[in-house]
Coordinates of N, CA, C and O in Angstrom, one line a residue:
G1389 N 127.8 90.9 64.4 CA 126.6 91.3 64.6 C 126.0 90.6 64.5 O 125.7 89.6 63.6
F1390 N 124.5 90.4 65.0 CA 123.4 89.4 64.6 C 122.8 90.0 63.8 O 122.3 91.4 63.6
T1391 N 121.8 89.1 62.8 CA 120.9 89.1 61.8 C 119.4 89.2 62.0 O 118.5 89.5 61.2
A1392 N 119.3 88.0 63.1 CA 118.1 88.0 63.4 C 118.0 87.3 65.1 O 119.1 87.0 65.4
V1393 N 117.0 86.8 65.3 CA 116.9 87.0 66.5 C 116.0 85.4 66.4 O 115.1 84.9 65.9
Y1394 N 116.0 84.3 67.1 CA 115.3 83.0 67.4 C 115.0 83.0 68.9 O 115.8 83.1 69.7
I1395 N 113.6 82.9 69.2 CA 113.0 82.6 70.1 C 112.8 81.4 70.8 O 111.9 80.8 69.9
A1396 N 113.2 80.7 71.3 CA 113.4 79.5 71.8 C 112.0 79.0 72.4 O 111.5 79.6 73.0
P1397 N 111.3 78.0 72.4 CA 109.9 77.9 73.1 C 110.3 77.8 74.6 O 111.3 77.2 74.9
V1398 N 109.1 78.6 75.0 CA 109.2 79.0 76.4 C 109.1 77.6 77.2 O 108.2 76.8 77.2
G1399 N 109.7 77.5 78.3 CA 109.5 76.2 79.3 C 109.5 76.8 80.8 O 108.9 77.8 81.1
A1400 N 109.8 76.1 81.6 CA 109.7 76.1 83.0 C 110.7 75.4 83.6 O 111.1 74.4 83.1
I1401 N 111.3 75.9 84.9 CA 112.6 75.4 85.3 C 111.9 74.7 86.4 O 111.5 75.4 87.7
A1402 N 111.7 73.1 86.6 CA 111.4 72.5 87.8 C 111.9 72.8 89.1 O 113.2 72.9 89.0
G1403 N 111.3 72.6 90.5 CA 112.3 72.3 91.5 C 112.1 73.7 92.3 O 112.8 73.7 93.4
Q1404 N 112.0 74.9 91.6 CA 112.1 76.3 92.5 C 111.1 76.6 93.0 O 111.0 77.3 93.6
D1405 N 109.9 76.2 92.5 CA 108.7 77.2 92.9 C 107.5 75.8 93.0 O 107.0 75.2 92.1
E1406 N 107.0 75.8 94.1 CA 106.2 74.4 94.7 C 104.9 74.8 93.6 O 104.2 73.8 93.3
R1407 N 104.3 75.9 93.6 CA 103.2 76.5 92.9 C 103.2 75.9 91.5 O 102.6 75.2 90.5
L1408 N 104.4 76.2 90.6 CA 104.6 76.1 89.4 C 104.8 74.8 89.3 O 104.3 74.1 88.3
D1409 N 105.4 73.8 89.7 CA 105.8 72.5 89.8 C 104.2 71.7 90.0 O 104.4 70.3 89.6
G1410 N 103.4 72.3 90.7 CA 101.9 71.5 91.1 C 101.0 72.1 90.1 O 99.9 71.1 90.0
M1411 N 101.3 72.6 89.0 CA 100.2 72.9 87.7 C 100.4 72.0 86.8 O 101.2 71.0 86.9
T1412 N 99.2 71.6 86.4 CA 99.1 70.7 85.0 C 99.6 71.3 83.9 O 100.1 72.5 83.8
D1413 N 100.2 70.4 83.2 CA 100.7 71.0 81.6 C 99.8 71.8 81.1 O 100.5 72.9 80.4
Y1414 N 98.8 71.7 81.2 CA 97.6 72.5 80.4 C 98.1 74.1 80.9 O 98.0 75.1 80.3
D1415 N 97.8 74.5 82.2 CA 97.8 75.7 82.9 C 99.1 76.2 82.6 O 99.3 77.1 82.4
R1416 N 100.0 75.8 82.8 CA 101.7 76.2 82.7 C 101.9 76.5 81.4 O 102.4 77.3 81.2
K1417 N 101.3 75.8 80.3 CA 101.4 75.7 78.8 C 101.0 77.3 78.5 O 101.4 78.0 77.5
A1418 N 99.6 77.4 79.2 CA 98.7 78.8 78.9 C 99.6 79.8 79.1 O 100.0 81.0 78.1
M1419 N 100.7 79.7 80.0 CA 101.4 81.1 80.4 C 102.9 81.1 79.6 O 103.1 81.7 79.0
E1420 N 103.2 79.9 79.2 CA 104.4 79.9 78.5 C 104.5 80.2 76.9 O 104.8 80.9 76.5
D1421 N 103.3 79.7 76.5 CA 102.7 80.3 75.3 C 102.3 82.1 75.4 O 102.9 82.6 74.1
Y1422 N 101.9 82.4 76.0 CA 101.6 83.7 76.5 C 103.1 84.8 76.5 O 103.3 85.4 75.7
L1423 N 104.0 84.0 76.9 CA 105.6 84.8 77.2 C 106.0 84.7 75.8 O 106.5 85.7 75.3
Y1424 N 106.0 83.8 75.1 CA 106.5 83.6 73.7 C 105.8 84.3 73.0 O 106.6 85.0 72.2
R1425 N 104.4 84.6 72.8 CA 104.0 85.5 72.0 C 104.3 86.8 72.2 O 104.4 87.8 71.2
Q1426 N 104.2 86.9 73.3 CA 104.9 88.4 73.9 C 106.2 88.9 73.4 O 106.6 89.9 72.8
L1427 N 107.2 88.2 73.5 CA 108.7 88.3 72.9 C 108.6 88.2 71.6 O 109.2 89.2 70.9
T1428 N 107.9 87.0 71.2 CA 107.7 87.5 69.4 C 107.3 89.0 68.9 O 107.9 89.3 67.9
R1429 N 106.2 89.3 69.4 CA 105.3 90.5 68.9 C 106.6 91.4 69.4 O 106.6 92.4 68.4
Q1430 N 107.2 91.9 70.4 CA 108.1 92.6 71.1 C 109.5 92.9 70.0 O 109.5 94.0 69.3
L1431 N 110.0 91.5 70.1 CA 111.4 91.5 69.2 C 111.4 91.7 67.9 O 112.0 92.0 67.0
G1432 N 110.1 91.2 67.3 CA 109.7 91.3 66.3 C 109.6 92.5 65.5 O 109.7 92.7 64.2
K1433 N 109.6 93.2 66.2 CA 109.3 95.0 65.7 C 110.6 95.3 65.5 O 110.8 96.4 64.4
K1434 N 111.7 94.9 66.0 CA 113.0 95.4 66.1 C 114.2 94.5 65.1 O 114.8 94.8 64.7
F1435 N 113.6 93.2 65.1 CA 114.2 92.2 64.6 C 113.6 91.2 63.6 O 112.7 90.7 63.6
S1436 N 114.7 90.7 62.6 CA 114.0 89.6 61.8 C 114.0 88.8 62.7 O 114.8 88.1 63.5
L1437 N 112.7 87.8 62.8 CA 112.6 86.5 63.3 C 113.4 84.9 62.8 O 112.9 85.2 61.5
A1438 N 114.1 84.5 63.3 CA 114.8 83.2 62.7 C 113.8 82.2 63.0 O 113.2 82.1 64.4
N1439 N 113.6 81.1 62.2 CA 113.1 79.8 62.7 C 113.8 78.8 63.6 O 113.4 77.8 64.1
A1440 N 115.0 78.9 63.7 CA 116.2 78.2 64.3 C 117.4 79.1 64.6 O 117.6 79.9 64.0
A1441 N 118.2 78.6 65.4 CA 119.6 79.1 66.0 C 120.5 79.1 64.9 O 120.2 77.7 63.9
G1442 N 121.5 79.5 64.6 CA 122.7 79.3 63.8 C 123.5 80.4 63.7 O 123.2 81.4 64.4
A1443 N 124.4 80.6 62.6 CA 125.2 81.6 62.7 C 124.6 82.9 62.5 O 123.6 82.9 61.6
G1444 N 124.9 83.9 63.1 CA 124.6 85.1 62.8 C 123.2 85.7 63.6 O 122.4 86.4 63.2
V1445 N 122.4 84.5 64.3 CA 121.4 84.6 65.2 C 121.5 84.6 66.6 O 122.1 84.1 67.2
L1446 N 120.6 85.4 67.1 CA 120.6 85.7 68.5 C 119.6 84.8 69.3 O 118.4 84.9 68.9
V1447 N 119.8 83.7 70.1 CA 119.0 82.9 70.7 C 118.5 83.4 72.0 O 119.2 84.0 72.8
V1448 N 117.2 83.8 72.1 CA 116.3 83.9 73.4 C 116.1 82.7 74.1 O 114.9 82.1 73.3
D1449 N 116.0 82.4 75.3 CA 115.8 81.1 75.7 C 115.1 81.6 77.1 O 115.9 82.0 78.1
A1450 N 113.9 81.7 77.3 CA 113.1 82.4 78.7 C 112.8 81.1 79.3 O 111.8 80.0 78.2
K1451 N 112.6 81.1 80.6 CA 111.9 80.0 81.3 C 111.3 80.5 82.6 O 111.8 81.4 83.2
F1452 N 110.1 80.0 82.8 CA 109.4 80.6 84.1 C 110.1 79.5 85.4 O 110.5 78.4 85.1
T1453 N 110.2 80.4 86.6 CA 110.9 79.9 87.8 C 110.0 79.8 88.6 O 110.2 79.2 89.8
A1454 N 109.1 80.6 88.7 CA 107.5 80.9 89.4 C 106.5 81.2 88.7 O 106.3 82.1 88.0
L1455 N 105.5 80.6 88.9 CA 104.1 81.4 88.8 C 103.1 81.0 89.5 O 102.6 79.7 90.1
T1456 N 102.3 82.0 89.8 CA 101.5 81.9 90.7 C 100.0 82.5 89.9 O 100.3 84.0 89.8
P1457 N 98.9 82.0 89.9 CA 97.8 82.9 89.3 C 97.0 83.8 90.1 O 97.2 83.7 91.2
N1458 N 96.1 84.6 89.6 CA 95.5 85.4 90.6 C 94.2 84.7 90.8 O 93.2 84.9 91.8
Q1459 N 93.7 83.7 90.1 CA 92.6 82.8 90.4 C 93.0 81.3 90.0 O 93.6 80.9 89.5
P1460 N 92.0 80.8 90.7 CA 92.1 79.3 90.6 C 92.2 78.6 89.3 O 91.8 79.1 88.5
V1461 N 93.1 77.6 89.1 CA 93.5 76.9 87.6 C 93.0 76.0 88.0 O 92.8 75.1 89.2
M1462 N 93.1 74.9 86.8 CA 92.7 73.5 87.1 C 93.1 72.4 88.1 O 92.0 71.7 88.7
S1463 N 94.3 72.8 88.2 CA 94.9 71.8 89.1 C 94.6 72.3 90.7 O 94.7 71.5 91.5
D1464 N 94.2 73.4 90.9 CA 93.8 74.0 92.2 C 92.5 73.2 92.7 O 92.5 72.5 93.7
Y1465 N 91.4 72.8 91.6 CA 90.3 72.1 92.3 C 90.4 70.7 92.7 O 89.5 70.2 93.6
S1466 N 91.4 70.3 92.4 CA 91.7 68.8 92.8 C 92.4 68.5 94.2 O 92.1 67.5 94.6
K1467 N 93.0 69.8 94.5 CA 93.8 69.6 95.8 C 92.9 70.7 96.6 O 93.2 70.1 98.1
V1468 N 91.8 71.3 96.7 CA 90.8 71.9 97.5 C 89.7 71.8 97.2 O 88.9 72.1 96.4
S1469 N 89.3 70.8 98.3 CA 87.7 70.8 98.1 C 86.8 71.9 98.3 O 87.4 72.7 99.4
G1470 N 85.7 72.3 97.5 CA 84.9 73.4 97.8 C 85.7 74.5 97.4 O 85.1 75.6 98.2
L1471 N 86.5 74.9 96.7 CA 87.1 76.1 96.5 C 86.4 77.0 95.6 O 85.9 76.5 94.5
D1472 N 86.3 78.2 95.7 CA 85.2 79.1 95.2 C 86.0 79.6 93.8 O 87.0 80.1 93.9
P1473 N 85.6 79.4 92.8 CA 86.1 80.0 91.8 C 86.0 81.6 91.5 O 87.1 82.2 90.8
R1474 N 85.4 82.0 92.5 CA 85.7 83.5 92.6 C 86.7 83.9 93.4 O 87.2 85.1 93.6
S1475 N 87.3 83.0 93.9 CA 88.7 83.2 94.8 C 89.6 84.0 94.1 O 90.1 83.7 92.8
V1476 N 90.3 85.2 95.0 CA 91.3 85.8 94.2 C 92.8 85.9 94.9 O 92.4 85.8 96.1
A1477 N 93.8 86.2 94.4 CA 94.8 85.9 95.0 C 96.2 86.7 94.3 O 95.6 87.7 93.1
I1478 N 97.0 87.3 94.9 CA 97.7 88.3 94.3 C 98.6 87.2 93.5 O 99.4 86.3 93.7
G1479 N 98.9 87.6 92.5 CA 99.8 86.8 91.3 C 100.9 87.1 91.4 O 101.8 88.1 91.8
K1480 N 102.1 86.2 91.5 CA 103.3 86.0 91.0 C 103.9 85.3 89.9 O 103.7 84.7 89.4
A1481 N 105.3 85.8 89.3 CA 105.9 85.3 88.2 C 107.4 85.4 88.6 O 108.0 86.4 88.8
G1482 N 107.9 84.5 87.9 CA 109.5 84.6 87.8 C 110.1 84.2 86.4 O 109.4 83.2 86.0
V1483 N 111.2 84.7 86.2 CA 111.5 84.3 85.2 C 113.2 84.3 84.7 O 113.8 85.0 85.5
Q1484 N 113.9 83.4 84.1 CA 115.1 83.4 83.7 C 115.3 83.7 82.1 O 114.7 82.8 81.6
I1485 N 116.0 84.5 81.7 CA 116.2 84.7 80.2 C 117.6 84.6 79.8 O 118.4 85.5 80.5
E1486 N 118.1 83.9 79.1 CA 119.7 83.2 78.2 C 119.4 84.0 77.1 O 118.8 83.4 76.2
L1487 N 120.5 84.9 77.1 CA 120.9 85.0 75.5 C 122.2 84.2 74.9 O 123.3 84.5 75.6
R1488 N 122.1 83.8 73.9 CA 122.9 82.9 73.2 C 123.5 83.2 71.8 O 122.2 83.8 71.3
D1489 N 124.7 82.9 71.2 CA 125.1 82.8 70.0 C 124.6 81.8 69.4 O 124.9 80.7 69.8
G1490 N 123.6 82.0 68.4 CA 123.2 80.7 67.8 C 124.2 79.9 67.2 O 123.7 78.9 66.6
G1491 N 125.1 80.4 66.7 CA 126.3 79.7 66.2 C 127.2 78.9 67.0 O 127.3 77.5 66.7
S1492 N 127.8 79.4 67.9 CA 128.3 78.7 68.9 C 128.0 78.3 69.8 O 128.3 77.3 70.7
G1493 N 126.8 78.7 70.4 CA 125.8 78.4 71.9 C 126.3 79.2 72.8 O 126.1 78.9 74.1
E1494 N 127.6 80.2 72.7 CA 128.2 80.5 73.7 C 127.0 81.4 74.4 O 126.2 82.0 74.0
L1495 N 127.0 81.4 75.9 CA 126.4 82.4 76.6 C 126.8 83.9 76.7 O 128.1 83.9 76.9
L1496 N 126.2 84.6 76.5 CA 126.5 85.9 76.0 C 125.5 87.1 77.5 O 126.3 87.9 77.7
A1497 N 124.5 86.4 77.9 CA 124.0 87.4 78.8 C 122.9 86.5 79.7 O 122.2 85.3 78.7
A1498 N 122.7 86.7 80.8 CA 121.6 85.8 81.5 C 120.8 87.0 82.6 O 121.2 87.9 83.1
F1499 N 119.6 86.7 82.6 CA 118.7 87.8 83.2 C 118.0 86.9 84.1 O 117.4 85.8 83.6
A1500 N 117.6 87.6 85.0 CA 116.2 86.8 86.4 C 115.8 88.1 86.9 O 116.2 88.7 87.5
D1501 N 114.4 87.6 86.7 CA 113.2 88.6 87.6 C 112.5 87.6 88.3 O 112.0 86.6 87.9
H1502 N 111.7 88.4 89.5 CA 111.1 88.0 90.2 C 109.9 88.7 90.7 O 110.1 90.0 91.0
E1503 N 108.5 88.7 90.1 CA 107.5 90.0 90.5 C 106.4 89.2 91.2 O 106.1 88.2 90.9
E1504 N 105.8 90.3 91.9 CA 104.3 90.0 92.6 C 103.4 90.9 92.4 O 103.9 92.4 92.6
G1505 N 102.1 90.7 92.3 CA 101.3 91.7 92.3 C 101.0 92.9 93.2 O 101.5 92.7 94.3
D1506 N 100.3 93.7 92.9 CA 99.8 94.6 93.5 C 98.8 94.1 95.1 O 98.4 93.2 94.6
P1507 N 98.9 94.8 96.1 CA 97.7 94.4 96.9 C 96.3 94.0 96.5 O 96.1 94.8 95.5
I1508 N 95.9 93.2 97.1 CA 94.6 92.9 96.5 C 93.2 94.2 96.4 O 92.9 94.2 95.3
D1509 N 93.3 94.8 97.4 CA 92.5 96.0 97.5 C 92.8 97.1 96.4 O 92.1 97.9 95.9
V1510 N 93.9 97.4 95.4 CA 94.2 97.8 94.4 C 94.7 97.2 93.0 O 95.2 97.7 92.2
N1511 N 94.7 96.0 93.2 CA 95.1 95.0 91.8 C 94.1 94.8 91.3 O 93.2 94.2 91.3
L1512 N 94.3 95.6 89.7 CA 93.1 95.4 89.0 C 93.3 94.2 88.2 O 92.3 93.8 87.5
N1513 N 94.5 93.4 88.0 CA 94.6 92.3 87.3 C 94.0 90.9 87.9 O 94.0 89.9 87.1
T1514 N 93.6 91.0 88.7 CA 92.6 89.8 89.6 C 91.5 89.5 89.0 O 90.8 88.3 89.1
V1515 N 90.7 90.3 87.8 CA 89.8 89.8 87.3 C 90.0 88.7 86.2 O 89.3 88.2 85.5
A1516 N 91.6 88.5 85.8 CA 91.8 87.8 85.0 C 92.6 86.6 85.8 O 93.5 86.9 86.8
I1517 N 92.6 85.1 85.2 CA 93.3 84.0 85.8 C 94.9 84.7 86.1 O 95.4 84.3 86.9
W1518 N 95.4 84.6 84.9 CA 96.8 85.0 84.8 C 97.2 86.6 84.6 O 98.2 86.8 84.1
G1519 N 96.3 87.6 85.1 CA 96.4 88.7 85.1 C 97.6 89.4 85.5 O 98.3 90.1 84.8
D1520 N 98.0 89.1 86.5 CA 99.3 89.9 87.0 C 100.8 89.2 85.9 O 101.5 89.9 85.8
A1521 N 100.5 87.6 86.1 CA 101.7 86.9 85.3 C 101.4 87.6 83.8 O 102.8 87.8 83.2
Q1522 N 100.5 87.9 83.1 CA 100.6 88.4 81.7 C 100.9 89.6 81.7 O 101.8 90.1 80.8
Q1523 N 100.9 90.4 83.2 CA 101.6 92.0 82.9 C 102.8 91.8 82.9 O 103.8 92.6 82.2
F1524 N 103.5 91.1 83.8 CA 104.9 91.0 83.8 C 105.4 89.9 82.5 O 106.6 91.0 82.2
A1525 N 104.9 89.2 81.9 CA 105.6 88.9 80.6 C 105.5 90.1 79.9 O 106.3 90.2 79.1
R1526 N 104.4 90.7 79.5 CA 104.3 91.9 78.6 C 105.5 92.9 79.2 O 106.4 93.3 78.1
D1527 N 105.7 93.0 80.7 CA 107.1 94.2 80.7 C 108.1 93.6 80.5 O 109.2 94.3 80.0
W1528 N 108.2 92.3 80.6 CA 109.4 91.8 80.4 C 110.1 91.7 79.0 O 111.2 91.8 78.3
A1529 N 109.1 91.1 78.1 CA 109.2 91.0 76.7 C 109.5 92.9 76.2 O 110.8 92.8 75.7
D1530 N 108.8 93.8 76.8 CA 109.1 95.5 76.5 C 110.6 95.3 77.1 O 111.3 96.2 76.1
S1531 N 110.8 95.3 78.1 CA 112.4 95.5 78.6 C 113.4 95.0 77.7 O 114.7 95.5 77.6
L1532 N 113.1 93.7 77.6 CA 114.2 92.9 76.6 C 114.4 93.6 75.0 O 115.6 94.0 74.8
S1533 N 113.4 94.0 74.6 CA 113.1 94.8 73.7 C 114.2 96.0 73.6 O 114.7 96.4 72.6
D1534 N 113.8 96.7 74.6 CA 114.4 98.1 74.9 C 115.9 97.9 74.9 O 116.7 98.5 74.7
L1535 N 116.5 96.7 75.7 CA 117.4 96.4 75.9 C 118.5 96.3 74.7 O 119.7 96.4 74.5
L1536 N 117.9 95.5 74.0 CA 118.4 94.9 72.6 C 118.8 95.8 71.7 O 119.0 96.1 70.8

């Protein structure tokens, strides 16, 4: 069995989502950090957290595959002239999570999910730039914790 969990820094997989690929590092990093914090918070309730992979450590490696904010982000303003900062959209996010043996590097399990927010007229997450994506990140962290 595993005595601890190491959560690798969250990243993104390029080439799968035009919106994600077009973001600035600043915008993308905001959500990568948020998912990392959610995984740490949820898994830290059940497991000891390790600072690195190693024998007896389960490695959680999460990467975004898609990301669409509910409101314009920095990179949007350079692409669309006259963009209204009050514009809202349905948020989307996709993730791939791999679980590896920290000693051998063996892939033990892999999960992928893609979510889209509720329609605009009933979507309460549009009040925040990353409202939908943050909700999905919390849900993924909760589900992974429940699974493990």
